[in-house]
């Protein structure tokens, strides 16, 4: 017998969310553990169709809501249309539901449905369900295959010094990092500087025939300007969020995303088709710009994945602990959020990675990140970050190192993207077991630094 909730859906979703500081800051969190459990029990009894009939943010005032509802695939939704949230959880975890079934149903799952079912799942449920799902994307490398774990080589520098960035790039490549992307967060928004970074990374990729792709993680309008200059832009980056107002705070909207994606496609740099976008997200983003509409931060994060899904991205990752303890207070909250984000993104059909990270003023440390990295690798995450020493000296936060990705690969018998793995073997950077070699000073990669 279903419990009928007197709460509106927005309130029920917020109260059912596992505790996190951002929802407390927004004043939407449950006031007690008892209230939270009661809300989860009531949420479990809500029919999935309620999410189609009761938008959390009004259709008329938010283009993300319109995108989610207007693109909903009712044929894909049909197999689960009679389910409650609780029945949906049981179905996701059942033995007869595999990756092929979940891929088929993905277009029928709205972000709010994904968020709702995640709220009533334990951590082990999130790991098990996500482990069934493989979302494969292709550029010069193939990311997301079963038995593989890729990494983004992140060679940031506080002054965009090309020699410093190049040294970090070489360091990462020698340690098997970079098969998802070589991606630099620039300190500058100067187009000349950005263009030189694009050219440098493209030059290294071309010179050594590395089966990977590059990205300068600048604002999408700067990427458009670089494309118009004829620069070799592989992936177009943008931070996105789950409401129209939060995206406006980033200086983007759906039309602009579509325009720049079209320009990137016209370059024809992806030999495998149309996946040219790289999106980053993070719980708490809408609240940080007062654009949350009273909706809990985890549901809004799932709505950001609804935006990403519309643009067929090559990579998506949640920068899970980057915004700070105001939104995810400690290691426990960061771990939970990382597992939720990965599960929801994969359920919606996205090639999900995670920046397993925290800021130095959060109640978290590298041991917490070791736990989250291990859990996500077990759950089948597509890629993680590779930062020299795990300490990003430009963005001033703690992430995962080149060696952390090697740990996860060795522990769980995972390998890089197949094209990249073959390149590592061909160029003498790994031994017969795929482990990095101690490379002498005569290796061509090292010679570019001299």
Tab-separated table of C-alpha atoms in Angstrom:
chain	number	residue	atom	x	y	z
A	1	UNK	CA	0.000	0.000	0.000
A	2	UNK	CA	1.483	3.315	-1.071
A	3	UNK	CA	2.071	6.040	1.495
A	4	UNK	CA	0.495	9.232	0.264
A	5	UNK	CA	2.706	12.206	1.000
A	6	UNK	CA	1.212	15.575	1.842
A	7	UNK	CA	4.487	17.235	0.803
A	8	UNK	CA	4.998	18.723	-2.612
A	9	UNK	CA	7.543	16.752	-4.612
A	10	UNK	CA	10.300	19.363	-4.272
A	11	UNK	CA	10.072	19.303	-0.467
A	12	UNK	CA	9.853	15.523	-0.332
A	13	UNK	CA	12.949	15.131	-2.503
A	14	UNK	CA	14.934	17.562	-0.362
A	15	UNK	CA	13.923	15.942	2.927
A	16	UNK	CA	14.797	12.482	1.570
A	17	UNK	CA	18.328	13.479	0.572
A	18	UNK	CA	21.162	12.094	2.724
A	19	UNK	CA	22.434	14.941	4.867
A	20	UNK	CA	24.782	17.493	3.309
A	21	UNK	CA	25.809	20.962	4.314
A	22	UNK	CA	24.583	22.651	1.111
A	23	UNK	CA	20.995	21.622	1.734
A	24	UNK	CA	21.296	22.830	5.321
A	25	UNK	CA	22.652	26.142	4.030
A	26	UNK	CA	19.702	26.403	1.641
A	27	UNK	CA	17.224	25.581	4.414
A	28	UNK	CA	15.755	22.582	2.587
A	29	UNK	CA	17.332	19.677	4.495
A	30	UNK	CA	15.439	17.407	6.848
A	31	UNK	CA	15.491	18.636	10.436
A	32	UNK	CA	16.171	15.208	11.906
A	33	UNK	CA	17.152	11.675	10.966
A	34	UNK	CA	13.583	10.590	11.651
A	35	UNK	CA	12.214	13.159	9.219
A	36	UNK	CA	14.713	12.081	6.584
A	37	UNK	CA	13.839	8.384	6.904
A	38	UNK	CA	10.119	9.160	6.802
A	39	UNK	CA	10.647	11.187	3.628
A	40	UNK	CA	12.595	8.354	1.985
A	41	UNK	CA	9.836	5.898	2.802
A	42	UNK	CA	7.253	8.242	1.292
A	43	UNK	CA	9.446	8.943	-1.744
A	44	UNK	CA	9.848	5.223	-2.388
A	45	UNK	CA	6.070	4.995	-2.812
A	46	UNK	CA	5.751	7.804	-5.355
A	47	UNK	CA	4.982	6.737	-8.934
A	48	UNK	CA	7.643	7.621	-11.508
A	49	UNK	CA	4.948	9.306	-13.585
A	50	UNK	CA	4.615	11.968	-10.894
A	51	UNK	CA	7.948	13.411	-12.040
A	52	UNK	CA	6.504	13.988	-15.503
A	53	UNK	CA	3.402	15.683	-14.139
A	54	UNK	CA	4.926	17.782	-11.355
A	55	UNK	CA	8.047	19.693	-12.482
A	56	UNK	CA	10.201	20.835	-9.583
A	57	UNK	CA	10.979	24.058	-11.447
A	58	UNK	CA	8.142	25.468	-13.585
A	59	UNK	CA	8.188	24.611	-17.282
A	60	UNK	CA	7.368	28.194	-18.251
A	61	UNK	CA	10.312	29.766	-16.431
A	62	UNK	CA	13.206	27.355	-16.953
A	63	UNK	CA	14.668	26.106	-20.239
A	64	UNK	CA	16.303	23.118	-18.531
A	65	UNK	CA	12.879	21.910	-17.390
A	66	UNK	CA	11.582	22.380	-20.920
A	67	UNK	CA	14.538	20.445	-22.342
A	68	UNK	CA	14.010	17.546	-19.937
A	69	UNK	CA	10.277	17.227	-20.568
A	70	UNK	CA	10.286	17.982	-24.292
A	71	UNK	CA	12.950	15.371	-25.040
A	72	UNK	CA	11.544	12.664	-22.766
A	73	UNK	CA	11.295	9.371	-24.670
A	74	UNK	CA	7.978	7.804	-23.666
A	75	UNK	CA	8.626	4.619	-25.620
A	76	UNK	CA	11.862	4.030	-23.690
A	77	UNK	CA	10.016	4.884	-20.469
A	78	UNK	CA	7.250	2.319	-21.086
A	79	UNK	CA	8.938	-0.678	-19.370
A	80	UNK	CA	9.206	1.260	-16.085
A	81	UNK	CA	6.181	3.543	-16.425
A	82	UNK	CA	4.054	1.651	-13.912
A	83	UNK	CA	6.771	1.562	-11.250
A	84	UNK	CA	7.151	3.510	-8.046
A	85	UNK	CA	10.541	4.885	-7.051
A	86	UNK	CA	11.023	1.928	-4.704
A	87	UNK	CA	10.080	-0.606	-7.367
A	88	UNK	CA	12.481	1.134	-9.747
A	89	UNK	CA	15.300	0.627	-7.243
A	90	UNK	CA	14.489	-3.061	-6.900
A	91	UNK	CA	14.358	-3.405	-10.692
A	92	UNK	CA	17.740	-1.689	-11.147
A	93	UNK	CA	19.368	-4.086	-8.700
A	94	UNK	CA	17.691	-7.246	-10.004
A	95	UNK	CA	19.777	-9.920	-11.727
A	96	UNK	CA	17.730	-9.840	-14.922
A	97	UNK	CA	18.461	-6.154	-15.565
A	98	UNK	CA	21.816	-5.747	-17.302
A	99	UNK	CA	23.644	-3.027	-19.175
A	100	UNK	CA	21.744	-3.551	-22.405
A	101	UNK	CA	18.403	-3.153	-20.632
A	102	UNK	CA	19.589	-0.016	-18.852
A	103	UNK	CA	20.937	1.484	-22.082
A	104	UNK	CA	17.543	0.980	-23.724
A	105	UNK	CA	15.616	2.600	-20.880
A	106	UNK	CA	18.004	5.534	-20.359
A	107	UNK	CA	16.223	7.999	-22.703
A	108	UNK	CA	13.035	7.416	-20.706
A	109	UNK	CA	14.614	8.249	-17.350
A	110	UNK	CA	14.446	11.909	-16.364
A	111	UNK	CA	17.104	13.445	-14.121
A	112	UNK	CA	14.549	13.820	-11.337
A	113	UNK	CA	13.718	10.105	-11.497
A	114	UNK	CA	17.419	9.248	-11.321
A	115	UNK	CA	17.915	11.579	-8.365
A	116	UNK	CA	14.870	10.204	-6.558
A	117	UNK	CA	15.903	6.570	-6.804
A	118	UNK	CA	19.469	7.401	-5.733
A	119	UNK	CA	18.128	8.979	-2.526
A	120	UNK	CA	16.712	5.668	-1.333
A	121	UNK	CA	19.790	3.632	-2.274
A	122	UNK	CA	22.680	2.666	-0.025
A	123	UNK	CA	26.229	3.266	-1.230
A	124	UNK	CA	26.555	-0.378	-2.215
A	125	UNK	CA	23.370	-0.075	-4.295
A	126	UNK	CA	24.807	2.902	-6.169
A	127	UNK	CA	28.030	0.990	-6.855
A	128	UNK	CA	26.332	-2.209	-7.976
A	129	UNK	CA	23.794	-0.546	-10.259
A	130	UNK	CA	26.398	1.737	-11.839
A	131	UNK	CA	28.759	-1.194	-12.408
A	132	UNK	CA	26.216	-2.697	-14.814
A	133	UNK	CA	26.317	0.331	-17.074
A	134	UNK	CA	28.981	1.054	-19.684
A	135	UNK	CA	28.709	4.261	-21.686
A	136	UNK	CA	31.423	4.233	-24.349
A	137	UNK	CA	32.614	7.393	-26.080
A	138	UNK	CA	35.124	7.817	-28.900
A	139	UNK	CA	37.509	10.439	-30.170
A	140	UNK	CA	41.070	9.314	-30.960
A	141	UNK	CA	40.793	6.973	-27.987
A	142	UNK	CA	37.865	4.839	-26.850
A	143	UNK	CA	36.825	5.569	-23.263
A	144	UNK	CA	34.429	3.628	-21.042
A	145	UNK	CA	34.920	0.028	-22.139
A	146	UNK	CA	34.574	-2.668	-19.497
A	147	UNK	CA	37.902	-3.499	-17.897
A	148	UNK	CA	39.316	-0.050	-18.661
A	149	UNK	CA	40.010	3.027	-16.558
A	150	UNK	CA	41.089	6.215	-18.303
A	151	UNK	CA	42.502	9.438	-16.929
A	152	UNK	CA	42.577	13.108	-17.757
A	153	UNK	CA	46.112	14.468	-17.693
A	154	UNK	CA	45.728	17.832	-15.932
A	155	UNK	CA	49.022	19.787	-16.287
A	156	UNK	CA	47.849	23.124	-14.866
A	157	UNK	CA	50.252	25.975	-14.117
A	158	UNK	CA	49.534	29.162	-12.103
A	159	UNK	CA	50.956	31.435	-14.822
A	160	UNK	CA	50.227	29.258	-17.883
A	161	UNK	CA	53.983	28.868	-18.370
A	162	UNK	CA	54.317	26.618	-21.454
A	163	UNK	CA	57.485	24.936	-20.181
A	164	UNK	CA	55.829	24.092	-16.843
A	165	UNK	CA	52.736	22.727	-18.566
A	166	UNK	CA	54.880	20.726	-20.984
A	167	UNK	CA	56.923	19.221	-18.137
A	168	UNK	CA	53.739	18.087	-16.361
A	169	UNK	CA	52.396	16.674	-19.635
A	170	UNK	CA	55.530	14.594	-20.168
A	171	UNK	CA	55.481	13.436	-16.544
A	172	UNK	CA	51.907	12.232	-16.933
A	173	UNK	CA	52.442	10.531	-20.274
A	174	UNK	CA	55.432	8.622	-18.885
A	175	UNK	CA	53.131	7.325	-16.131
A	176	UNK	CA	50.350	6.257	-18.479
A	177	UNK	CA	48.050	9.230	-17.910
A	178	UNK	CA	46.087	11.164	-20.523
A	179	UNK	CA	44.098	8.623	-22.519
A	180	UNK	CA	40.799	10.427	-21.823
A	181	UNK	CA	42.155	13.904	-22.569
A	182	UNK	CA	45.079	16.208	-21.949
A	183	UNK	CA	43.171	19.101	-20.442
A	184	UNK	CA	44.580	22.375	-19.113
A	185	UNK	CA	42.661	24.804	-16.895
A	186	UNK	CA	44.167	28.129	-17.997
A	187	UNK	CA	44.859	30.910	-15.525
A	188	UNK	CA	44.353	33.497	-18.276
A	189	UNK	CA	41.453	34.276	-20.592
A	190	UNK	CA	43.772	35.976	-23.092
A	191	UNK	CA	43.049	34.493	-26.511
A	192	UNK	CA	46.682	34.597	-27.581
A	193	UNK	CA	47.726	32.608	-24.508
A	194	UNK	CA	44.856	30.169	-24.975
A	195	UNK	CA	45.698	29.708	-28.634
A	196	UNK	CA	49.343	28.985	-27.852
A	197	UNK	CA	48.291	26.315	-25.333
A	198	UNK	CA	46.004	24.687	-27.905
A	199	UNK	CA	48.787	24.686	-30.486
A	200	UNK	CA	51.372	23.291	-28.051
A	201	UNK	CA	49.223	20.367	-26.947
A	202	UNK	CA	48.162	19.604	-30.500
A	203	UNK	CA	51.805	19.704	-31.577
A	204	UNK	CA	52.853	17.132	-28.963
A	205	UNK	CA	49.920	14.855	-29.828
A	206	UNK	CA	50.738	15.043	-33.538
A	207	UNK	CA	54.538	14.750	-33.154
A	208	UNK	CA	54.349	11.592	-31.058
A	209	UNK	CA	51.156	10.250	-32.665
A	210	UNK	CA	49.471	9.967	-29.277
A	211	UNK	CA	45.928	8.526	-29.521
A	212	UNK	CA	44.347	11.126	-27.282
A	213	UNK	CA	42.722	14.554	-27.527
A	214	UNK	CA	43.396	17.954	-26.009
A	215	UNK	CA	41.240	20.579	-24.349
A	216	UNK	CA	41.802	24.052	-22.949
A	217	UNK	CA	39.123	24.406	-20.292
A	218	UNK	CA	38.208	27.998	-21.026
A	219	UNK	CA	34.790	29.586	-21.407
A	220	UNK	CA	32.828	28.346	-24.366
A	221	UNK	CA	32.855	31.760	-26.041
A	222	UNK	CA	36.665	31.736	-25.984
A	223	UNK	CA	36.623	28.275	-27.549
A	224	UNK	CA	34.375	29.644	-30.286
A	225	UNK	CA	36.845	32.466	-30.907
A	226	UNK	CA	39.707	29.958	-31.116
A	227	UNK	CA	37.747	27.876	-33.611
A	228	UNK	CA	37.102	30.986	-35.694
A	229	UNK	CA	40.863	31.643	-35.661
A	230	UNK	CA	41.436	28.181	-37.108
A	231	UNK	CA	43.128	26.796	-33.993
A	232	UNK	CA	43.203	22.982	-33.638
A	233	UNK	CA	40.486	22.720	-30.982
A	234	UNK	CA	39.667	19.085	-30.211
A	235	UNK	CA	37.187	19.241	-27.334
A	236	UNK	CA	35.045	22.216	-26.343
A	237	UNK	CA	34.711	22.598	-22.588
A	238	UNK	CA	32.020	24.186	-20.460
A	239	UNK	CA	30.874	24.056	-16.841
A	240	UNK	CA	27.120	23.536	-16.743
A	241	UNK	CA	24.401	23.393	-14.109
A	242	UNK	CA	20.840	22.188	-13.641
A	243	UNK	CA	18.853	25.413	-13.933
A	244	UNK	CA	18.578	28.121	-16.555
A	245	UNK	CA	19.551	30.779	-14.016
A	246	UNK	CA	22.665	28.883	-12.863
A	247	UNK	CA	23.776	28.415	-16.465
A	248	UNK	CA	23.203	32.137	-17.036
A	249	UNK	CA	25.615	32.777	-14.145
A	250	UNK	CA	28.155	30.748	-16.149
A	251	UNK	CA	27.373	32.918	-19.173
A	252	UNK	CA	25.803	30.106	-21.198
A	253	UNK	CA	22.434	28.882	-22.391
A	254	UNK	CA	21.260	25.963	-24.493
A	255	UNK	CA	21.368	27.894	-27.768
A	256	UNK	CA	24.988	28.937	-27.185
A	257	UNK	CA	25.985	25.374	-26.351
A	258	UNK	CA	24.387	24.201	-29.581
A	259	UNK	CA	26.095	26.949	-31.595
A	260	UNK	CA	29.581	26.162	-30.329
A	261	UNK	CA	29.085	22.409	-30.664
A	262	UNK	CA	28.136	22.960	-34.291
A	263	UNK	CA	31.284	25.039	-34.857
A	264	UNK	CA	33.444	22.320	-33.286
A	265	UNK	CA	31.811	19.673	-35.447
A	266	UNK	CA	32.623	21.716	-38.526
A	267	UNK	CA	36.331	21.363	-37.687
A	268	UNK	CA	35.998	17.606	-38.177
A	269	UNK	CA	38.752	16.753	-35.697
A	270	UNK	CA	37.014	13.725	-34.164
A	271	UNK	CA	37.752	10.808	-36.518
A	272	UNK	CA	34.895	8.840	-34.945
A	273	UNK	CA	32.061	11.317	-35.326
A	274	UNK	CA	30.201	13.902	-33.334
A	275	UNK	CA	31.393	13.714	-29.725
A	276	UNK	CA	33.226	17.023	-29.302
A	277	UNK	CA	31.973	18.330	-25.927
A	278	UNK	CA	33.501	18.089	-22.465
A	279	UNK	CA	31.273	19.120	-19.537
A	280	UNK	CA	32.052	19.533	-15.860
A	281	UNK	CA	29.496	19.797	-13.070
A	282	UNK	CA	29.368	19.787	-9.272
A	283	UNK	CA	26.819	19.616	-6.492
A	284	UNK	CA	26.094	23.041	-5.053
A	285	UNK	CA	26.665	25.071	-8.215
A	286	UNK	CA	23.109	26.500	-8.506
A	287	UNK	CA	22.969	27.315	-4.792
A	288	UNK	CA	26.289	29.170	-5.036
A	289	UNK	CA	24.679	31.570	-7.533
A	290	UNK	CA	21.283	31.735	-5.753
A	291	UNK	CA	19.753	29.897	-8.708
A	292	UNK	CA	18.508	26.745	-6.979
A	293	UNK	CA	14.742	27.498	-6.763
A	294	UNK	CA	14.565	25.747	-3.388
A	295	UNK	CA	15.519	22.390	-4.934
A	296	UNK	CA	18.088	20.177	-3.205
A	297	UNK	CA	21.576	20.240	-4.668
A	298	UNK	CA	21.794	16.567	-5.661
A	299	UNK	CA	18.611	16.759	-7.745
A	300	UNK	CA	19.928	19.881	-9.450
A	301	UNK	CA	23.181	18.062	-10.191
A	302	UNK	CA	21.210	15.319	-11.927
A	303	UNK	CA	19.424	17.997	-13.951
A	304	UNK	CA	22.838	19.212	-15.142
A	305	UNK	CA	23.283	15.736	-16.622
A	306	UNK	CA	20.015	16.297	-18.474
A	307	UNK	CA	21.664	19.314	-20.098
A	308	UNK	CA	24.820	17.348	-20.929
A	309	UNK	CA	22.850	14.471	-22.446
A	310	UNK	CA	21.358	16.756	-25.086
A	311	UNK	CA	24.791	17.461	-26.608
A	312	UNK	CA	26.257	13.938	-26.968
A	313	UNK	CA	29.448	14.685	-24.986
A	314	UNK	CA	32.705	12.770	-25.203
A	315	UNK	CA	33.407	13.360	-21.499
A	316	UNK	CA	31.415	14.460	-18.453
A	317	UNK	CA	32.746	14.642	-14.939
A	318	UNK	CA	31.585	15.820	-11.573
A	319	UNK	CA	34.228	17.867	-9.752
A	320	UNK	CA	32.781	16.439	-6.629
A	321	UNK	CA	34.480	18.209	-3.706
A	322	UNK	CA	35.745	21.340	-5.452
A	323	UNK	CA	33.161	23.911	-4.377
A	324	UNK	CA	33.946	23.456	-0.687
A	325	UNK	CA	32.580	22.447	2.712
A	326	UNK	CA	29.665	24.882	2.477
A	327	UNK	CA	28.117	22.321	0.096
A	328	UNK	CA	29.815	19.016	0.979
A	329	UNK	CA	31.187	19.329	4.481
A	330	UNK	CA	33.404	16.304	4.972
A	331	UNK	CA	34.781	13.110	3.501
A	332	UNK	CA	31.573	11.185	4.192
A	333	UNK	CA	29.453	13.685	2.262
A	334	UNK	CA	31.953	13.889	-0.605
A	335	UNK	CA	32.084	10.097	-0.951
A	336	UNK	CA	28.310	9.837	-0.994
A	337	UNK	CA	27.983	12.650	-3.544
A	338	UNK	CA	30.584	11.102	-5.835
A	339	UNK	CA	28.753	7.776	-5.881
A	340	UNK	CA	25.394	9.486	-6.461
A	341	UNK	CA	26.715	11.612	-9.305
A	342	UNK	CA	28.381	8.695	-11.063
A	343	UNK	CA	25.279	6.514	-10.764
A	344	UNK	CA	22.853	9.207	-11.935
A	345	UNK	CA	25.017	10.218	-14.874
A	346	UNK	CA	25.491	6.645	-16.041
A	347	UNK	CA	21.771	5.880	-15.599
A	348	UNK	CA	20.994	8.827	-17.880
A	349	UNK	CA	23.406	7.483	-20.508
A	350	UNK	CA	26.427	9.732	-19.967
A	351	UNK	CA	30.160	8.861	-20.190
A	352	UNK	CA	30.818	9.766	-16.549
A	353	UNK	CA	34.122	10.482	-14.913
A	354	UNK	CA	34.863	12.049	-11.555
A	355	UNK	CA	37.387	14.496	-10.220
A	356	UNK	CA	37.918	12.810	-6.863
A	357	UNK	CA	38.840	15.942	-4.957
A	358	UNK	CA	38.502	18.214	-1.947
A	359	UNK	CA	39.547	21.677	-0.842
A	360	UNK	CA	41.946	22.195	2.027
A	361	UNK	CA	39.308	23.791	4.265
A	362	UNK	CA	36.995	20.760	4.036
A	363	UNK	CA	36.908	18.081	6.731
A	364	UNK	CA	38.448	15.577	4.340
A	365	UNK	CA	41.861	14.199	3.439
A	366	UNK	CA	43.593	12.000	0.900
A	367	UNK	CA	42.508	8.844	2.730
A	368	UNK	CA	38.890	9.797	2.012
A	369	UNK	CA	39.806	10.271	-1.634
A	370	UNK	CA	41.481	6.847	-1.721
A	371	UNK	CA	38.189	5.355	-0.564
A	372	UNK	CA	36.123	7.220	-3.160
A	373	UNK	CA	38.594	6.427	-5.957
A	374	UNK	CA	38.471	2.733	-5.101
A	375	UNK	CA	34.672	2.674	-4.925
A	376	UNK	CA	34.265	4.554	-8.207
A	377	UNK	CA	36.769	2.344	-10.017
A	378	UNK	CA	34.827	-0.670	-8.748
A	379	UNK	CA	31.605	0.952	-9.989
A	380	UNK	CA	33.054	1.368	-13.491
A	381	UNK	CA	33.851	5.080	-13.650
A	382	UNK	CA	35.091	6.076	-17.111
A	383	UNK	CA	37.957	8.311	-16.028
A	384	UNK	CA	39.578	10.173	-13.153
A	385	UNK	CA	42.080	13.026	-12.958
A	386	UNK	CA	45.846	12.813	-13.175
A	387	UNK	CA	47.413	15.788	-11.398
A	388	UNK	CA	51.145	15.968	-10.565
A	389	UNK	CA	51.418	14.922	-6.926
A	390	UNK	CA	47.603	15.193	-6.633
A	391	UNK	CA	48.107	18.901	-5.760
A	392	UNK	CA	46.751	21.336	-8.341
A	393	UNK	CA	48.982	24.389	-7.969
A	394	UNK	CA	46.764	26.586	-10.152
A	395	UNK	CA	43.288	25.763	-8.829
A	396	UNK	CA	44.549	25.194	-5.250
A	397	UNK	CA	42.721	21.979	-4.455
A	398	UNK	CA	43.608	18.324	-3.926
A	399	UNK	CA	42.767	15.738	-6.562
A	400	UNK	CA	44.172	12.379	-7.700
A	401	UNK	CA	47.695	11.856	-8.971
A	402	UNK	CA	49.127	9.915	-11.895
A	403	UNK	CA	50.084	7.224	-9.379
A	404	UNK	CA	46.544	7.035	-7.968
A	405	UNK	CA	45.185	5.982	-11.356
A	406	UNK	CA	47.960	3.382	-11.604
A	407	UNK	CA	46.955	2.067	-8.167
A	408	UNK	CA	43.329	1.624	-9.238
A	409	UNK	CA	44.326	-0.065	-12.488
A	410	UNK	CA	46.648	-2.486	-10.741
A	411	UNK	CA	44.257	-3.245	-7.877
A	412	UNK	CA	41.279	-4.031	-10.101
A	413	UNK	CA	43.131	-5.300	-13.185
A	414	UNK	CA	42.029	-2.341	-15.301
A	415	UNK	CA	43.832	-0.979	-18.342
A	416	UNK	CA	43.949	2.306	-20.255
A	417	UNK	CA	41.954	2.927	-23.425
A	418	UNK	CA	42.991	0.282	-25.987
A	419	UNK	CA	44.507	2.714	-28.500
A	420	UNK	CA	46.506	4.434	-25.761
A	421	UNK	CA	47.589	1.128	-24.257
A	422	UNK	CA	48.938	0.064	-27.652
A	423	UNK	CA	50.796	3.386	-27.972
A	424	UNK	CA	52.392	2.966	-24.539
A	425	UNK	CA	53.626	-0.492	-25.537
A	426	UNK	CA	54.777	0.629	-28.968
A	427	UNK	CA	56.821	3.499	-27.579
A	428	UNK	CA	58.422	1.448	-24.802
A	429	UNK	CA	56.736	3.165	-21.871
A	430	UNK	CA	55.325	-0.003	-20.256
A	431	UNK	CA	56.523	-3.513	-19.576
A	432	UNK	CA	54.831	-6.719	-20.658
A	433	UNK	CA	52.293	-6.403	-17.843
A	434	UNK	CA	51.408	-2.842	-18.827
A	435	UNK	CA	53.229	-1.273	-15.875
A	436	UNK	CA	55.183	1.958	-16.471
A	437	UNK	CA	58.930	1.577	-16.921
A	438	UNK	CA	61.618	3.752	-15.394
A	439	UNK	CA	62.511	5.622	-18.542
A	440	UNK	CA	66.022	6.753	-19.377
A	441	UNK	CA	66.974	10.211	-20.555
A	442	UNK	CA	67.127	9.147	-24.202
A	443	UNK	CA	63.388	8.634	-24.589
A	444	UNK	CA	62.028	11.050	-27.228
A	445	UNK	CA	59.365	12.397	-24.866
A	446	UNK	CA	62.032	13.550	-22.418
A	447	UNK	CA	64.126	15.089	-25.140
A	448	UNK	CA	61.476	17.761	-25.838
A	449	UNK	CA	62.271	19.258	-22.428
A	450	UNK	CA	65.951	19.775	-23.199
